[in-house]
C-alpha cells in the first residue's frame, strides 16, 4: 500500500504496477497468445474467444494465493495457467487445451511486464508533459527576473530565474523524449522453451500432418505483438535484455532530471534564501510554523534510489544460456520499484511546478547581499579597456578585499580608487559606474537563451515535427 513510500502511494503508476495490475497483464498476455494463434489457424476462434472471456475475470484469481503457489515453480505464471485452464474448461472444455499452448512462463511474464511498463509510462509521460507546460509558463513569466547565479554554493554572476526554469524544462523534455522512445519500443516476448518457437511448429505439424512453413514462428511472433499492442521484436529476447536495460537507463535519467529540479527548489526555499516556496508546503509534527517543501523532498528521495535499481537491471544483461536462472528473476522487483518511484516523482513534479511560488523581491535582495561583488566579471572587462587587464585586476582585487573586510559596498571601494587615479576618474564617470554595478544590466544572453529554449516542443529535437 506504500506506508513507507509516500513518494508513490496512491499514484496511478502504483495501481498499474501493483499485484492486481500485474495479474491483469498476465491474463492479457495469455489471451493475446491464443488469439494470435487463432489468426494463423493454429487454434479455433472459439478457443480464442473462450480464453479471452475467462482472462477478462481477474477477480477469480487471488494474487496472494498465486504468490504462495509461485514458490514451487519460481514464478507466478505456472499456477496462474493452471487456474486459467480450469476457468476456460468451465466455459468450453475443448478450448482449455489452447491455454498457454507452446509458450514458456518467461514468454508470458516478460510480455506482461512490458504491458505493465507501457501502462505505467503512459501516466508518467502525461505528468512530464504537465510539468513541461508549467515550466514553460514559469520561464516565460520570469524571462528577465534577475537572481544570483550560484557556482560551488557561492554567488557567481547574475542570471535570471527564467533561464533556470528553462533549464529545468529542457531536462524534463530530455527525459520525456527518452521515455517516449523506450515506450514505443517495448516488445512482446515469445520464444517457447529455448527461443526457437519449435513447439508451435510441432503442434501445427501434428494437427495438419505436414511440416509448416519455416517462417511460422516469426509470423506468430508478429501476430502476438499485434494482439498485445506491443512492438514486434526481431528475435525472442529471453537473454537479450536490451529492452529492460534501455528502460532502466531512461527511468534513471528521468529520476535525475526531476531530481535536479527538486534540488534547486530545496536550496532556494531555505529560510535564509527564500526565493521559492512550494504552493502548499507540508507541516511538522512538532513545529507549527513549518511549511516544508515536501514534494521536492519526495522527488529528491526518488532520484537517489532509482540509479541503484537501474544498476541491478543493467546487471541482468549478463544472463547465461538461452534462459537464465536468477538474472531474469532479479529484474522483477527492481523494475517495479523504479517505475513506481519515477511515476510518483513525475506526479509530484507536475503538482510542484503548477503551484510553485516565486519571490522576485527575495531574489533581488539576495543578489545585492555581496555589495556589488556579483558583477566583478563585468567590471574587469570594462576596466581592462581603460587600464589594461593587469591593472584592472589589481584595482578590483583591492576593491573586493575592502568590500569583504570592511563591510562596504563595492561602489564605495571603487569610488575611493577613482579619487586616487585621475585617468580612471576621468574615464569612469559616476553614471557609468552605477550602470556597471547594476546586476540586472549584466545578464548576457539570458533572455535570448530562454526564448531559444522555449521554442523546443515536447518532441525529440532531432526528429521532424
Tab-separated table of C-alpha atoms in Angstrom:
chain	number	residue	atom	x	y	z
A	1	UNK	CA	0.000	0.000	0.000
A	2	UNK	CA	3.012	2.308	0.264
A	3	UNK	CA	3.018	3.039	4.000
A	4	UNK	CA	6.752	3.778	3.838
A	5	UNK	CA	6.645	5.058	0.276
A	6	UNK	CA	4.686	8.328	0.241
A	7	UNK	CA	6.525	9.252	-2.956
A	8	UNK	CA	4.370	6.803	-4.960
A	9	UNK	CA	1.481	5.868	-2.668
A	10	UNK	CA	-1.884	6.472	-4.286
A	11	UNK	CA	-0.439	7.224	-7.716
A	12	UNK	CA	-1.746	5.867	-10.999
A	13	UNK	CA	1.604	4.126	-11.509
A	14	UNK	CA	1.183	2.374	-8.162
A	15	UNK	CA	-2.073	0.909	-9.445
A	16	UNK	CA	-0.582	-0.070	-12.803
A	17	UNK	CA	2.377	-1.839	-11.183
A	18	UNK	CA	0.575	-3.417	-8.228
A	19	UNK	CA	-0.158	-7.114	-7.925
A	20	UNK	CA	-3.624	-6.588	-9.372
A	21	UNK	CA	-2.128	-4.685	-12.299
A	22	UNK	CA	0.384	-7.453	-12.947
A	23	UNK	CA	-2.348	-10.077	-12.729
A	24	UNK	CA	-4.379	-8.222	-15.360
A	25	UNK	CA	-1.327	-8.021	-17.608
A	26	UNK	CA	-0.550	-11.743	-17.218
A	27	UNK	CA	-4.096	-12.641	-18.184
A	28	UNK	CA	-3.995	-10.210	-21.104
A	29	UNK	CA	-0.777	-11.832	-22.310
A	30	UNK	CA	-2.300	-15.315	-22.153
A	31	UNK	CA	-5.442	-14.260	-24.007
A	32	UNK	CA	-3.444	-12.478	-26.691
A	33	UNK	CA	-1.388	-15.626	-27.288
A	34	UNK	CA	-4.445	-17.739	-28.036
A	35	UNK	CA	-5.926	-15.034	-30.270
A	36	UNK	CA	-2.646	-14.750	-32.193
A	37	UNK	CA	-2.632	-18.498	-32.808
A	38	UNK	CA	-6.240	-18.311	-33.975
A	39	UNK	CA	-5.338	-15.658	-36.561
A	40	UNK	CA	-2.852	-18.116	-38.107
A	41	UNK	CA	-5.205	-21.091	-37.921
A	42	UNK	CA	-3.279	-22.717	-35.066
A	43	UNK	CA	-6.267	-22.562	-32.709
A	44	UNK	CA	-10.056	-22.398	-33.199
A	45	UNK	CA	-11.576	-18.939	-32.984
A	46	UNK	CA	-13.954	-20.334	-30.385
A	47	UNK	CA	-10.972	-21.218	-28.198
A	48	UNK	CA	-9.613	-17.691	-28.531
A	49	UNK	CA	-12.996	-16.306	-27.503
A	50	UNK	CA	-13.239	-18.641	-24.512
A	51	UNK	CA	-9.730	-17.849	-23.254
A	52	UNK	CA	-10.258	-14.119	-23.740
A	53	UNK	CA	-13.534	-14.231	-21.828
A	54	UNK	CA	-12.022	-16.178	-18.932
A	55	UNK	CA	-8.991	-13.886	-18.818
A	56	UNK	CA	-11.336	-10.901	-18.505
A	57	UNK	CA	-12.239	-12.037	-14.983
A	58	UNK	CA	-9.158	-11.255	-12.867
A	59	UNK	CA	-11.297	-11.209	-9.714
A	60	UNK	CA	-11.400	-15.010	-9.929
A	61	UNK	CA	-7.676	-15.137	-9.099
A	62	UNK	CA	-6.191	-14.231	-5.722
A	63	UNK	CA	-2.744	-12.606	-6.037
A	64	UNK	CA	-1.684	-13.715	-2.564
A	65	UNK	CA	-2.554	-17.348	-3.226
A	66	UNK	CA	-0.771	-17.201	-6.573
A	67	UNK	CA	2.289	-15.682	-4.899
A	68	UNK	CA	2.480	-18.504	-2.371
A	69	UNK	CA	1.982	-21.173	-5.030
A	70	UNK	CA	4.589	-19.485	-7.249
A	71	UNK	CA	7.346	-20.643	-4.901
A	72	UNK	CA	7.040	-24.173	-6.273
A	73	UNK	CA	7.991	-23.134	-9.828
A	74	UNK	CA	9.784	-19.852	-9.159
A	75	UNK	CA	7.256	-17.641	-10.962
A	76	UNK	CA	3.518	-16.907	-10.819
A	77	UNK	CA	2.728	-17.955	-14.384
A	78	UNK	CA	2.682	-21.682	-13.618
A	79	UNK	CA	-0.108	-21.575	-11.001
A	80	UNK	CA	-1.990	-18.931	-12.996
A	81	UNK	CA	-2.012	-21.128	-16.110
A	82	UNK	CA	-3.477	-23.956	-14.059
A	83	UNK	CA	-6.237	-21.710	-12.731
A	84	UNK	CA	-6.934	-20.112	-16.120
A	85	UNK	CA	-7.114	-23.511	-17.783
A	86	UNK	CA	-9.714	-24.599	-15.246
A	87	UNK	CA	-11.701	-21.395	-15.785
A	88	UNK	CA	-11.652	-21.891	-19.561
A	89	UNK	CA	-12.706	-25.544	-19.173
A	90	UNK	CA	-15.785	-24.389	-17.277
A	91	UNK	CA	-16.765	-22.389	-20.366
A	92	UNK	CA	-15.575	-24.674	-23.142
A	93	UNK	CA	-13.761	-27.921	-22.280
A	94	UNK	CA	-12.236	-28.188	-25.762
A	95	UNK	CA	-10.783	-24.665	-25.546
A	96	UNK	CA	-8.833	-25.446	-22.365
A	97	UNK	CA	-6.150	-27.257	-24.393
A	98	UNK	CA	-5.214	-23.980	-26.083
A	99	UNK	CA	-4.386	-22.071	-22.894
A	100	UNK	CA	-0.655	-21.236	-22.878
A	101	UNK	CA	-0.051	-23.739	-25.698
A	102	UNK	CA	3.528	-23.643	-26.998
A	103	UNK	CA	4.690	-20.873	-24.655
A	104	UNK	CA	7.021	-20.845	-21.694
A	105	UNK	CA	6.493	-18.965	-18.442
A	106	UNK	CA	9.044	-16.311	-19.372
A	107	UNK	CA	7.137	-15.505	-22.551
A	108	UNK	CA	4.061	-14.601	-20.545
A	109	UNK	CA	5.790	-12.841	-17.654
A	110	UNK	CA	8.055	-10.779	-19.926
A	111	UNK	CA	5.105	-9.781	-22.106
A	112	UNK	CA	3.022	-8.927	-19.048
A	113	UNK	CA	5.890	-6.876	-17.663
A	114	UNK	CA	6.109	-4.899	-20.889
A	115	UNK	CA	2.347	-4.304	-20.730
A	116	UNK	CA	2.678	-3.071	-17.145
A	117	UNK	CA	5.570	-0.827	-18.169
A	118	UNK	CA	3.616	0.576	-21.129
A	119	UNK	CA	0.613	1.395	-18.954
A	120	UNK	CA	2.792	2.966	-16.280
A	121	UNK	CA	4.829	5.001	-18.760
A	122	UNK	CA	1.702	6.422	-20.356
A	123	UNK	CA	0.908	8.030	-16.997
A	124	UNK	CA	4.484	9.191	-16.457
A	125	UNK	CA	4.639	10.785	-19.907
A	126	UNK	CA	1.416	12.666	-19.219
A	127	UNK	CA	2.792	14.028	-15.942
A	128	UNK	CA	6.080	15.008	-17.563
A	129	UNK	CA	4.090	16.878	-20.195
A	130	UNK	CA	2.185	18.723	-17.469
A	131	UNK	CA	5.470	19.606	-15.787
A	132	UNK	CA	6.988	20.895	-19.028
A	133	UNK	CA	3.906	23.026	-19.676
A	134	UNK	CA	4.066	24.574	-16.208
A	135	UNK	CA	7.774	25.290	-16.576
A	136	UNK	CA	7.194	26.881	-19.972
A	137	UNK	CA	4.803	29.341	-18.359
A	138	UNK	CA	7.180	29.998	-15.468
A	139	UNK	CA	10.196	30.545	-17.711
A	140	UNK	CA	8.284	32.937	-19.944
A	141	UNK	CA	6.876	34.883	-16.991
A	142	UNK	CA	10.298	35.247	-15.363
A	143	UNK	CA	12.346	35.595	-18.543
A	144	UNK	CA	14.044	38.725	-17.177
A	145	UNK	CA	13.684	38.237	-13.411
A	146	UNK	CA	17.210	38.735	-12.028
A	147	UNK	CA	18.695	36.426	-9.439
A	148	UNK	CA	22.129	35.353	-8.294
A	149	UNK	CA	23.748	32.582	-10.258
A	150	UNK	CA	25.486	30.220	-7.857
A	151	UNK	CA	28.514	28.018	-8.517
A	152	UNK	CA	30.139	25.785	-5.898
A	153	UNK	CA	27.466	27.087	-3.460
A	154	UNK	CA	28.600	30.735	-3.808
A	155	UNK	CA	27.268	33.733	-5.717
A	156	UNK	CA	28.900	33.813	-9.146
A	157	UNK	CA	27.340	36.221	-11.662
A	158	UNK	CA	23.747	37.363	-12.171
A	159	UNK	CA	21.324	35.171	-14.095
A	160	UNK	CA	17.565	35.064	-14.474
A	161	UNK	CA	15.032	32.774	-12.901
A	162	UNK	CA	13.580	32.326	-16.372
A	163	UNK	CA	16.819	30.749	-17.546
A	164	UNK	CA	16.882	28.411	-14.560
A	165	UNK	CA	13.281	27.331	-15.192
A	166	UNK	CA	14.051	26.880	-18.903
A	167	UNK	CA	16.910	24.572	-17.914
A	168	UNK	CA	14.583	22.512	-15.742
A	169	UNK	CA	12.130	22.246	-18.625
A	170	UNK	CA	14.874	21.197	-21.033
A	171	UNK	CA	15.811	18.327	-18.711
A	172	UNK	CA	12.182	17.284	-18.343
A	173	UNK	CA	11.780	17.216	-22.126
A	174	UNK	CA	15.001	15.203	-22.458
A	175	UNK	CA	13.540	12.659	-20.048
A	176	UNK	CA	10.206	12.718	-21.880
A	177	UNK	CA	11.922	12.012	-25.202
A	178	UNK	CA	13.857	9.075	-23.799
A	179	UNK	CA	10.859	7.523	-22.100
A	180	UNK	CA	8.663	8.032	-25.145
A	181	UNK	CA	11.226	6.305	-27.348
A	182	UNK	CA	11.522	3.380	-24.936
A	183	UNK	CA	7.744	3.181	-24.569
A	184	UNK	CA	7.292	2.860	-28.340
A	185	UNK	CA	9.854	0.040	-28.493
A	186	UNK	CA	8.574	-2.122	-25.610
A	187	UNK	CA	8.348	-5.589	-27.201
A	188	UNK	CA	6.206	-8.639	-26.762
A	189	UNK	CA	8.065	-11.823	-25.858
A	190	UNK	CA	7.501	-15.191	-27.494
A	191	UNK	CA	10.130	-17.835	-27.992
A	192	UNK	CA	8.941	-21.034	-26.402
A	193	UNK	CA	11.157	-23.220	-24.260
A	194	UNK	CA	14.526	-22.069	-25.656
A	195	UNK	CA	13.780	-19.267	-28.106
A	196	UNK	CA	13.192	-21.388	-31.236
A	197	UNK	CA	9.351	-21.384	-31.252
A	198	UNK	CA	9.649	-25.105	-32.018
A	199	UNK	CA	6.566	-26.112	-30.017
A	200	UNK	CA	4.312	-24.117	-32.319
A	201	UNK	CA	5.792	-25.929	-35.325
A	202	UNK	CA	5.241	-29.256	-33.574
A	203	UNK	CA	1.589	-28.556	-32.792
A	204	UNK	CA	0.958	-27.316	-36.323
A	205	UNK	CA	2.562	-30.418	-37.853
A	206	UNK	CA	0.697	-32.784	-35.525
A	207	UNK	CA	-2.665	-31.274	-36.415
A	208	UNK	CA	-2.110	-30.818	-40.160
A	209	UNK	CA	0.012	-33.855	-40.858
A	210	UNK	CA	2.648	-31.840	-42.719
A	211	UNK	CA	5.534	-29.597	-41.759
A	212	UNK	CA	4.535	-25.921	-41.519
A	213	UNK	CA	6.354	-23.136	-43.308
A	214	UNK	CA	9.714	-22.235	-41.839
A	215	UNK	CA	8.557	-18.714	-41.012
A	216	UNK	CA	5.590	-19.849	-38.899
A	217	UNK	CA	7.225	-18.782	-35.654
A	218	UNK	CA	8.171	-15.384	-36.996
A	219	UNK	CA	4.644	-14.783	-38.283
A	220	UNK	CA	3.195	-15.861	-34.955
A	221	UNK	CA	5.533	-13.506	-33.086
A	222	UNK	CA	4.319	-10.627	-35.246
A	223	UNK	CA	0.684	-11.591	-34.716
A	224	UNK	CA	1.210	-11.891	-30.969
A	225	UNK	CA	2.766	-8.442	-30.775
A	226	UNK	CA	-0.200	-7.008	-32.665
A	227	UNK	CA	-2.645	-8.618	-30.247
A	228	UNK	CA	-0.859	-7.171	-27.231
A	229	UNK	CA	-0.291	-3.721	-28.725
A	230	UNK	CA	3.452	-4.051	-28.099
A	231	UNK	CA	6.297	-3.855	-30.603
A	232	UNK	CA	7.292	-6.964	-32.542
A	233	UNK	CA	10.877	-7.931	-31.637
A	234	UNK	CA	13.367	-9.131	-34.226
A	235	UNK	CA	14.177	-12.139	-32.035
A	236	UNK	CA	12.919	-13.667	-28.807
A	237	UNK	CA	14.842	-11.804	-26.092
A	238	UNK	CA	14.892	-14.224	-23.182
A	239	UNK	CA	18.584	-13.484	-22.636
A	240	UNK	CA	18.891	-10.401	-24.848
A	241	UNK	CA	17.725	-7.949	-22.200
A	242	UNK	CA	18.230	-4.721	-24.120
A	243	UNK	CA	14.574	-3.648	-23.691
A	244	UNK	CA	14.878	-3.791	-19.918
A	245	UNK	CA	18.292	-2.118	-19.888
A	246	UNK	CA	17.057	0.700	-22.134
A	247	UNK	CA	14.083	1.227	-19.855
A	248	UNK	CA	16.351	1.229	-16.806
A	249	UNK	CA	18.507	3.967	-18.320
A	250	UNK	CA	15.503	6.084	-19.275
A	251	UNK	CA	13.999	5.751	-15.802
A	252	UNK	CA	17.297	6.720	-14.154
A	253	UNK	CA	17.597	9.711	-16.487
A	254	UNK	CA	14.065	10.811	-15.645
A	255	UNK	CA	14.631	10.478	-11.914
A	256	UNK	CA	17.814	12.532	-12.214
A	257	UNK	CA	16.157	15.221	-14.336
A	258	UNK	CA	13.375	15.655	-11.811
A	259	UNK	CA	15.924	15.419	-9.010
A	260	UNK	CA	17.765	18.455	-10.388
A	261	UNK	CA	14.565	20.477	-10.240
A	262	UNK	CA	13.910	19.268	-6.699
A	263	UNK	CA	17.456	20.025	-5.543
A	264	UNK	CA	17.162	23.625	-6.725
A	265	UNK	CA	13.755	24.077	-5.124
A	266	UNK	CA	15.050	22.673	-1.836
A	267	UNK	CA	18.017	25.049	-1.878
A	268	UNK	CA	16.145	28.163	-2.957
A	269	UNK	CA	13.314	27.590	-0.465
A	270	UNK	CA	15.659	27.617	2.534
A	271	UNK	CA	14.513	30.164	5.111
A	272	UNK	CA	17.616	32.317	4.710
A	273	UNK	CA	17.279	32.323	0.898
A	274	UNK	CA	13.508	32.361	0.461
A	275	UNK	CA	13.458	32.782	-3.321
A	276	UNK	CA	10.967	29.944	-3.910
A	277	UNK	CA	8.246	28.179	-1.964
A	278	UNK	CA	6.022	25.217	-2.676
A	279	UNK	CA	2.420	26.230	-3.176
A	280	UNK	CA	1.234	24.020	-0.328
A	281	UNK	CA	4.104	23.054	1.914
A	282	UNK	CA	3.930	20.221	4.391
A	283	UNK	CA	3.525	20.663	8.110
A	284	UNK	CA	5.589	19.455	11.053
A	285	UNK	CA	4.508	17.250	13.955
A	286	UNK	CA	6.474	19.453	16.362
A	287	UNK	CA	6.798	22.955	14.876
A	288	UNK	CA	3.594	24.776	13.877
A	289	UNK	CA	5.456	27.377	11.823
A	290	UNK	CA	6.973	24.914	9.352
A	291	UNK	CA	5.900	24.723	5.692
A	292	UNK	CA	8.256	22.073	4.408
A	293	UNK	CA	8.956	21.564	0.675
A	294	UNK	CA	7.516	18.060	0.810
A	295	UNK	CA	7.086	17.402	-2.895
A	296	UNK	CA	10.662	18.405	-3.651
A	297	UNK	CA	11.790	16.208	-0.763
A	298	UNK	CA	9.981	13.150	-2.145
A	299	UNK	CA	11.342	13.768	-5.649
A	300	UNK	CA	14.861	14.096	-4.259
A	301	UNK	CA	14.432	10.796	-2.398
A	302	UNK	CA	13.344	9.047	-5.584
A	303	UNK	CA	16.285	10.467	-7.514
A	304	UNK	CA	18.659	8.865	-5.027
A	305	UNK	CA	17.094	5.417	-5.290
A	306	UNK	CA	16.445	4.833	-8.983
A	307	UNK	CA	20.098	4.734	-10.168
A	308	UNK	CA	20.819	1.822	-7.808
A	309	UNK	CA	17.779	-0.049	-9.115
A	310	UNK	CA	18.899	0.611	-12.674
A	311	UNK	CA	22.271	-0.907	-11.828
A	312	UNK	CA	20.560	-4.181	-10.903
A	313	UNK	CA	18.682	-4.161	-14.208
A	314	UNK	CA	21.864	-3.497	-16.177
A	315	UNK	CA	23.471	-6.398	-14.330
A	316	UNK	CA	20.855	-8.767	-15.718
A	317	UNK	CA	22.254	-8.268	-19.213
A	318	UNK	CA	24.897	-10.851	-18.291
A	319	UNK	CA	22.453	-13.767	-18.499
A	320	UNK	CA	23.663	-17.259	-19.273
A	321	UNK	CA	22.328	-19.834	-21.755
A	322	UNK	CA	19.030	-19.442	-23.640
A	323	UNK	CA	17.060	-18.759	-20.477
A	324	UNK	CA	18.774	-17.808	-17.222
A	325	UNK	CA	18.463	-18.758	-13.591
A	326	UNK	CA	18.485	-15.705	-11.347
A	327	UNK	CA	19.342	-12.907	-13.770
A	328	UNK	CA	15.799	-12.730	-15.108
A	329	UNK	CA	14.235	-13.176	-11.681
A	330	UNK	CA	16.375	-10.361	-10.271
A	331	UNK	CA	14.699	-7.849	-12.598
A	332	UNK	CA	11.141	-8.095	-11.381
A	333	UNK	CA	11.073	-6.130	-8.135
A	334	UNK	CA	13.739	-3.506	-9.006
A	335	UNK	CA	11.922	-2.685	-12.250
A	336	UNK	CA	8.612	-2.314	-10.454
A	337	UNK	CA	10.223	-0.157	-7.753
A	338	UNK	CA	11.896	2.068	-10.361
A	339	UNK	CA	8.615	2.535	-12.232
A	340	UNK	CA	6.824	3.434	-9.026
A	341	UNK	CA	9.467	5.890	-7.871
A	342	UNK	CA	9.622	7.648	-11.227
A	343	UNK	CA	5.841	7.640	-11.512
A	344	UNK	CA	5.499	9.212	-8.081
A	345	UNK	CA	8.227	11.752	-8.802
A	346	UNK	CA	6.558	12.752	-12.080
A	347	UNK	CA	3.232	13.218	-10.297
A	348	UNK	CA	4.882	15.322	-7.585
A	349	UNK	CA	6.808	17.385	-10.137
A	350	UNK	CA	3.627	18.206	-12.033
A	351	UNK	CA	1.963	19.382	-8.824
A	352	UNK	CA	5.044	21.238	-7.586
A	353	UNK	CA	5.628	23.203	-10.779
A	354	UNK	CA	1.946	24.058	-11.179
A	355	UNK	CA	1.861	25.661	-7.729
A	356	UNK	CA	5.432	26.913	-7.344
A	357	UNK	CA	5.626	30.375	-5.750
A	358	UNK	CA	8.400	32.659	-6.975
A	359	UNK	CA	9.623	35.632	-4.889
A	360	UNK	CA	11.451	38.099	-7.165
A	361	UNK	CA	11.952	40.584	-4.320
A	362	UNK	CA	13.940	37.975	-2.379
A	363	UNK	CA	15.958	37.207	-5.496
A	364	UNK	CA	16.850	40.868	-5.861
A	365	UNK	CA	17.617	41.186	-2.143
A	366	UNK	CA	19.973	38.211	-2.251
A	367	UNK	CA	21.556	39.495	-5.442
A	368	UNK	CA	22.582	42.620	-3.555
A	369	UNK	CA	23.971	40.882	-0.456
A	370	UNK	CA	27.561	40.830	-1.713
A	371	UNK	CA	27.610	44.602	-2.040
A	372	UNK	CA	28.174	44.516	-5.789
A	373	UNK	CA	30.801	41.752	-5.949
A	374	UNK	CA	28.476	39.699	-8.127
A	375	UNK	CA	29.327	41.958	-11.105
A	376	UNK	CA	33.132	41.959	-10.826
A	377	UNK	CA	33.346	39.907	-14.024
A	378	UNK	CA	31.749	42.799	-15.899
A	379	UNK	CA	33.937	45.372	-14.187
A	380	UNK	CA	37.108	43.519	-15.170
A	381	UNK	CA	36.037	43.699	-18.809
A	382	UNK	CA	35.141	47.389	-18.551
A	383	UNK	CA	38.314	48.449	-16.734
A	384	UNK	CA	40.554	46.337	-18.958
A	385	UNK	CA	39.569	48.545	-21.865
A	386	UNK	CA	40.672	51.589	-19.833
A	387	UNK	CA	43.744	50.410	-17.940
A	388	UNK	CA	44.799	47.009	-19.345
A	389	UNK	CA	43.920	43.641	-17.832
A	390	UNK	CA	46.687	43.534	-15.214
A	391	UNK	CA	45.865	46.938	-13.777
A	392	UNK	CA	42.133	46.218	-13.909
A	393	UNK	CA	42.603	43.062	-11.842
A	394	UNK	CA	44.793	44.913	-9.343
A	395	UNK	CA	42.171	47.634	-8.850
A	396	UNK	CA	39.309	45.170	-8.498
A	397	UNK	CA	41.199	42.749	-6.260
A	398	UNK	CA	41.923	45.589	-3.871
A	399	UNK	CA	38.355	46.894	-4.021
A	400	UNK	CA	36.911	43.422	-3.471
A	401	UNK	CA	39.120	42.889	-0.410
A	402	UNK	CA	37.948	46.179	1.082
A	403	UNK	CA	34.333	45.246	0.366
A	404	UNK	CA	34.669	41.896	2.135
A	405	UNK	CA	36.863	43.068	5.030
A	406	UNK	CA	35.252	46.424	5.818
A	407	UNK	CA	31.651	45.557	5.003
A	408	UNK	CA	31.273	48.374	2.492
A	409	UNK	CA	29.745	48.263	-0.966
A	410	UNK	CA	31.959	47.699	-3.969
A	411	UNK	CA	30.763	51.038	-5.330
A	412	UNK	CA	32.300	52.854	-2.358
A	413	UNK	CA	35.572	50.965	-2.696
A	414	UNK	CA	35.757	51.814	-6.393
A	415	UNK	CA	34.955	55.457	-5.800
A	416	UNK	CA	37.948	55.615	-3.481
A	417	UNK	CA	40.095	54.030	-6.174
A	418	UNK	CA	38.856	56.597	-8.703
A	419	UNK	CA	39.830	59.505	-6.494
A	420	UNK	CA	43.408	58.292	-6.428
A	421	UNK	CA	43.656	57.768	-10.189
A	422	UNK	CA	42.896	60.765	-12.412
A	423	UNK	CA	42.874	58.629	-15.567
A	424	UNK	CA	40.378	56.201	-14.071
A	425	UNK	CA	38.283	59.013	-12.605
A	426	UNK	CA	38.037	60.714	-15.994
A	427	UNK	CA	37.198	57.531	-17.890
A	428	UNK	CA	34.803	56.001	-15.340
A	429	UNK	CA	32.072	58.530	-14.653
A	430	UNK	CA	29.653	58.202	-11.760
A	431	UNK	CA	26.811	57.362	-14.150
A	432	UNK	CA	28.897	54.721	-15.886
A	433	UNK	CA	29.900	53.215	-12.539
A	434	UNK	CA	26.250	52.931	-11.453
A	435	UNK	CA	25.425	51.180	-14.716
A	436	UNK	CA	28.299	48.730	-14.384
A	437	UNK	CA	27.280	47.906	-10.810
A	438	UNK	CA	23.654	47.090	-11.682
A	439	UNK	CA	23.312	43.270	-11.646
A	440	UNK	CA	20.198	43.429	-13.806
A	441	UNK	CA	22.302	45.006	-16.558
A	442	UNK	CA	24.730	42.057	-16.695
A	443	UNK	CA	22.575	39.196	-17.982
A	444	UNK	CA	24.383	38.430	-21.211
A	445	UNK	CA	22.214	36.297	-23.484
A	446	UNK	CA	19.968	35.003	-20.698
A	447	UNK	CA	16.760	36.343	-22.224
A	448	UNK	CA	17.627	35.156	-25.712
A	449	UNK	CA	18.529	31.714	-24.354
A	450	UNK	CA	15.149	31.469	-22.638
A	451	UNK	CA	13.435	32.335	-25.916
A	452	UNK	CA	15.548	29.751	-27.721
A	453	UNK	CA	14.768	27.063	-25.143
A	454	UNK	CA	11.034	27.726	-25.235
A	455	UNK	CA	10.968	27.104	-28.963
A	456	UNK	CA	11.512	23.436	-28.162
A	457	UNK	CA	8.316	21.415	-28.025
A	458	UNK	CA	7.681	18.073	-26.368
A	459	UNK	CA	9.215	16.098	-29.208
A	460	UNK	CA	12.738	14.968	-29.862
A	461	UNK	CA	14.591	17.993	-31.299
A	462	UNK	CA	16.381	15.623	-33.662
A	463	UNK	CA	13.070	14.484	-35.146
A	464	UNK	CA	10.902	16.490	-37.575
A	465	UNK	CA	7.765	17.937	-36.063
